[in-house]
Backbone as a ProteinNet text record, in pm:
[ID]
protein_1_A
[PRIMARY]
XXXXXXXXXXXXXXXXXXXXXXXXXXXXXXXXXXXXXXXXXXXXXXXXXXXXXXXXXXXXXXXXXXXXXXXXXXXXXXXXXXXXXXXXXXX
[TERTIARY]
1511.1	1416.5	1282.9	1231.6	1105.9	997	883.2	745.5	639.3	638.7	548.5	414.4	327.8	168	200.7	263	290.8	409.4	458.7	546.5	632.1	736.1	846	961.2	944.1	1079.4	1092	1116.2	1146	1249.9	1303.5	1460	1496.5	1489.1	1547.8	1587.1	1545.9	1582.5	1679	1741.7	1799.2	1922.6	2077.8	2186.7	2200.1	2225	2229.7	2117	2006	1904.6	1866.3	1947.5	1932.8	1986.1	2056.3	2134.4	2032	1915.1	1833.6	1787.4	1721.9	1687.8	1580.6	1541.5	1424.6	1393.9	1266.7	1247.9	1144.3	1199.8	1111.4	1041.6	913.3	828	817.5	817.2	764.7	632.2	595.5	444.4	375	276.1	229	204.1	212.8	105.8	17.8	-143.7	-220.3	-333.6	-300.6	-359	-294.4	-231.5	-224.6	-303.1	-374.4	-491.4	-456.3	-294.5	-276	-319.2	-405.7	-452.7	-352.4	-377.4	-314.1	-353.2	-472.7	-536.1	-438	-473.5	-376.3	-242.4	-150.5	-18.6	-16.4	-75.9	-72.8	-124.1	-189.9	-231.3	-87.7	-46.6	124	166	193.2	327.5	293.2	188.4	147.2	140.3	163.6	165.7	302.7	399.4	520	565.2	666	698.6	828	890.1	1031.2	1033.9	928.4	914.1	910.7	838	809.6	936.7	927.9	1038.4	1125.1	1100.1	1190.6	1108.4	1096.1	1039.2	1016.7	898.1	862	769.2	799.7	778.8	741.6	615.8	532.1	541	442.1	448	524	682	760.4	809.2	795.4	818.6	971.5	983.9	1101.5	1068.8	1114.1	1104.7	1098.8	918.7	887.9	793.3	755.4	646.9	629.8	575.1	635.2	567	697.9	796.9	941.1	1004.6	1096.8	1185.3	1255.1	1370.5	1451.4	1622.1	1668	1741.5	1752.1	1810.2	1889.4	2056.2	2152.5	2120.2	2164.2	2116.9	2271.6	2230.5	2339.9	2404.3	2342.4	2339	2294.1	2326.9	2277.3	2163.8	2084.9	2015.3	1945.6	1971.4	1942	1763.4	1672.6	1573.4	1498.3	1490.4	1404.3	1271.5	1163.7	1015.8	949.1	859.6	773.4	624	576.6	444.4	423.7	325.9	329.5	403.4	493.2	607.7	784.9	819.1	914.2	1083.8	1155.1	1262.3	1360.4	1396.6	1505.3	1573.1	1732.6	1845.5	1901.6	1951.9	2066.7	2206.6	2248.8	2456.3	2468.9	2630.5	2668.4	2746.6	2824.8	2869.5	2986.7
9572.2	9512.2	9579.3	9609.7	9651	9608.6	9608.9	9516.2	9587.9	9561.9	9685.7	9605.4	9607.6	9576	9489.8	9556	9463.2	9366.7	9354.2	9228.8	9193.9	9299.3	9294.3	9294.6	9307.9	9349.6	9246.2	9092.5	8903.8	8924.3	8830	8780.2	8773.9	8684	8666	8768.2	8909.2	9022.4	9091.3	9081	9107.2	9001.8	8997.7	8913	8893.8	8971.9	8948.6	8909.3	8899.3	8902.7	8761.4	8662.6	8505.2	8558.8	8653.3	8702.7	8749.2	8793.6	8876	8778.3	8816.2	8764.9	8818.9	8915	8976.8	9105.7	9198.4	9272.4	9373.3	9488	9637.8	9713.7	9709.5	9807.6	9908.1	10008.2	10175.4	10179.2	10268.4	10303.1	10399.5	10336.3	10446.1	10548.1	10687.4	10788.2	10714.6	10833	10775.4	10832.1	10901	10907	10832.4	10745.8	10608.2	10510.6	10503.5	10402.7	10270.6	10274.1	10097.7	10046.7	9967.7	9901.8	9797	9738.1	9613.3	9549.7	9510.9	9415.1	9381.8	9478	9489.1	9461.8	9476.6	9455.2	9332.3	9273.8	9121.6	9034.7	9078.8	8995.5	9029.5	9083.3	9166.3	9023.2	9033.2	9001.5	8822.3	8789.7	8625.4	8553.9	8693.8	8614.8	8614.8	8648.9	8639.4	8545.9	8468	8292.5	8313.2	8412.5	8473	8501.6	8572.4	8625.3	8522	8375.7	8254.7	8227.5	8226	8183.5	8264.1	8454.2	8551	8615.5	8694.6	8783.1	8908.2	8961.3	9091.3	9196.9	9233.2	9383.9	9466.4	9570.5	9630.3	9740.1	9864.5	9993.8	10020.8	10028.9	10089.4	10238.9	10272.4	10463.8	10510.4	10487.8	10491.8	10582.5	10623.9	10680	10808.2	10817.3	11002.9	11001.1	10949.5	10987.6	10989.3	11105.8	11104.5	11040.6	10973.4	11070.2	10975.8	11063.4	11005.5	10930.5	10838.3	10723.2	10699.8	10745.8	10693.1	10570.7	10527	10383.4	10376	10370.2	10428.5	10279.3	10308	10252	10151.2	10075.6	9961.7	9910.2	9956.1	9914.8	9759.9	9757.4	9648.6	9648.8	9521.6	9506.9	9414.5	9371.4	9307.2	9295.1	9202.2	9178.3	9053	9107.1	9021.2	9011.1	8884.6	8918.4	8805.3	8788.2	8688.8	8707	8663.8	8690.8	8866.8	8959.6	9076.7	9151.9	9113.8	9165	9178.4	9295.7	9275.4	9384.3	9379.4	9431.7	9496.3	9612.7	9609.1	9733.1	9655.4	9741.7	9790.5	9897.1	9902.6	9936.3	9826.7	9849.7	9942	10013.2	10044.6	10022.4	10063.9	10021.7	9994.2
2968.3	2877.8	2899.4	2789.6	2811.8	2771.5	2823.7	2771	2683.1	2587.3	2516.3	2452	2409.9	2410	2318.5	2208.6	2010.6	2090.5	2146.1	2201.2	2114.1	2085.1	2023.3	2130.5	2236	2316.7	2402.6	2352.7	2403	2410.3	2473.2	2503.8	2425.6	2346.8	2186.8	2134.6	2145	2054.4	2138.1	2269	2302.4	2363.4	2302.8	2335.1	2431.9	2556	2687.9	2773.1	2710	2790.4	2864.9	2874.1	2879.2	3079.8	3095.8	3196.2	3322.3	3262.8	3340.2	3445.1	3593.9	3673.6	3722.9	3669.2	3762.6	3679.9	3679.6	3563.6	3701.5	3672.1	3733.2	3607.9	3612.7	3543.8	3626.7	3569.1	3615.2	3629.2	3712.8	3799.3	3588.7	3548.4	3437.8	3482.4	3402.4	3440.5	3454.8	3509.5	3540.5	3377.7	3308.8	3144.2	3045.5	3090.4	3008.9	2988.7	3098.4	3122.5	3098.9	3189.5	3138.3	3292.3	3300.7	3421.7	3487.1	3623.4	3663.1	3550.3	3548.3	3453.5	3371.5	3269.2	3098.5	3130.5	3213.5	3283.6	3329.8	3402.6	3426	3243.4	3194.8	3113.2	3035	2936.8	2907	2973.4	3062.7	3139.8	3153.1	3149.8	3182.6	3025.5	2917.4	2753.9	2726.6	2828.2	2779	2848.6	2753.3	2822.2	2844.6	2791.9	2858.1	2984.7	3031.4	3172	3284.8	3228.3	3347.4	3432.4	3577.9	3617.2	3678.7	3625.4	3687.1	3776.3	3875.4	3938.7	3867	3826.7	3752.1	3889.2	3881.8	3979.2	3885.9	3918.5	3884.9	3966	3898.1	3955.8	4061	3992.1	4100.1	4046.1	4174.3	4134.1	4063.2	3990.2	3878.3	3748.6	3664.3	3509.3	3535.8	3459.2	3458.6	3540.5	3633.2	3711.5	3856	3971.3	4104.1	4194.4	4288.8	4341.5	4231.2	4197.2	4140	4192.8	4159.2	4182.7	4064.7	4089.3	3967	3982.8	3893.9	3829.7	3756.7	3761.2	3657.3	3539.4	3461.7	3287.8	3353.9	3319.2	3335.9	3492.6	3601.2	3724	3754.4	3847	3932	4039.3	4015.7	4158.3	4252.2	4325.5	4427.7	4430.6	4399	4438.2	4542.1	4608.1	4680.3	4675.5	4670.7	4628.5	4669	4745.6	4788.3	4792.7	4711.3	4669.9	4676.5	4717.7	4661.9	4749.3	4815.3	4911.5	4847	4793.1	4748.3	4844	4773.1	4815.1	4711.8	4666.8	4599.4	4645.4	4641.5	4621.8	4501	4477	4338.3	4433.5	4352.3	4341	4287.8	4352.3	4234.4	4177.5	4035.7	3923.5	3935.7
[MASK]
+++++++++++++++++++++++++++++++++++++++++++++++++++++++++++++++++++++++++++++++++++++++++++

């Protein structure tokens, strides 16, 4: 699932998405100029999100050091206040 500014990408628009437990955003470039700020505010207007653990700038996508994440994997999160943990299964 992904979080995008126009806030088209809710649970609702996605069938499986009632399933999700926890949500990893990617670290932005840094000429994106998307701040914590703008990312917490994003993420605190979505009422889908209340309730799951969302994790932020983790080194994943296109930007280094890279980490991949197979597209339909699994993963294990652990997260307690800004202390988190994750594993990926695999498939």
């Amino acid at each position: 699932m992904s979080i995008r500014t126009e806030g088209r990408a809710e649970k609702q628009h996605l069938p499986d998405a009632r399933d999700i437990k926890g949500i990893l955003i990617g670290r932005f470039q840094k000429n994106s100029q998307v701040t914590d700020e703008a990312l917490k505010k994003i993420i605190v207007s979505k009422k889908e999100l209340r309730g799951i653990p969302v994790i932020a700038n983790v080194n994943f996508g296109h930007v280094q050091p890279y980490a991949t994440i197979p597209i339909g994997g699994k993963a294990v999160i652990e997260a307690q206040g800004f202390e988190s943990e994750i594993w990926i299964e695999q498939n």
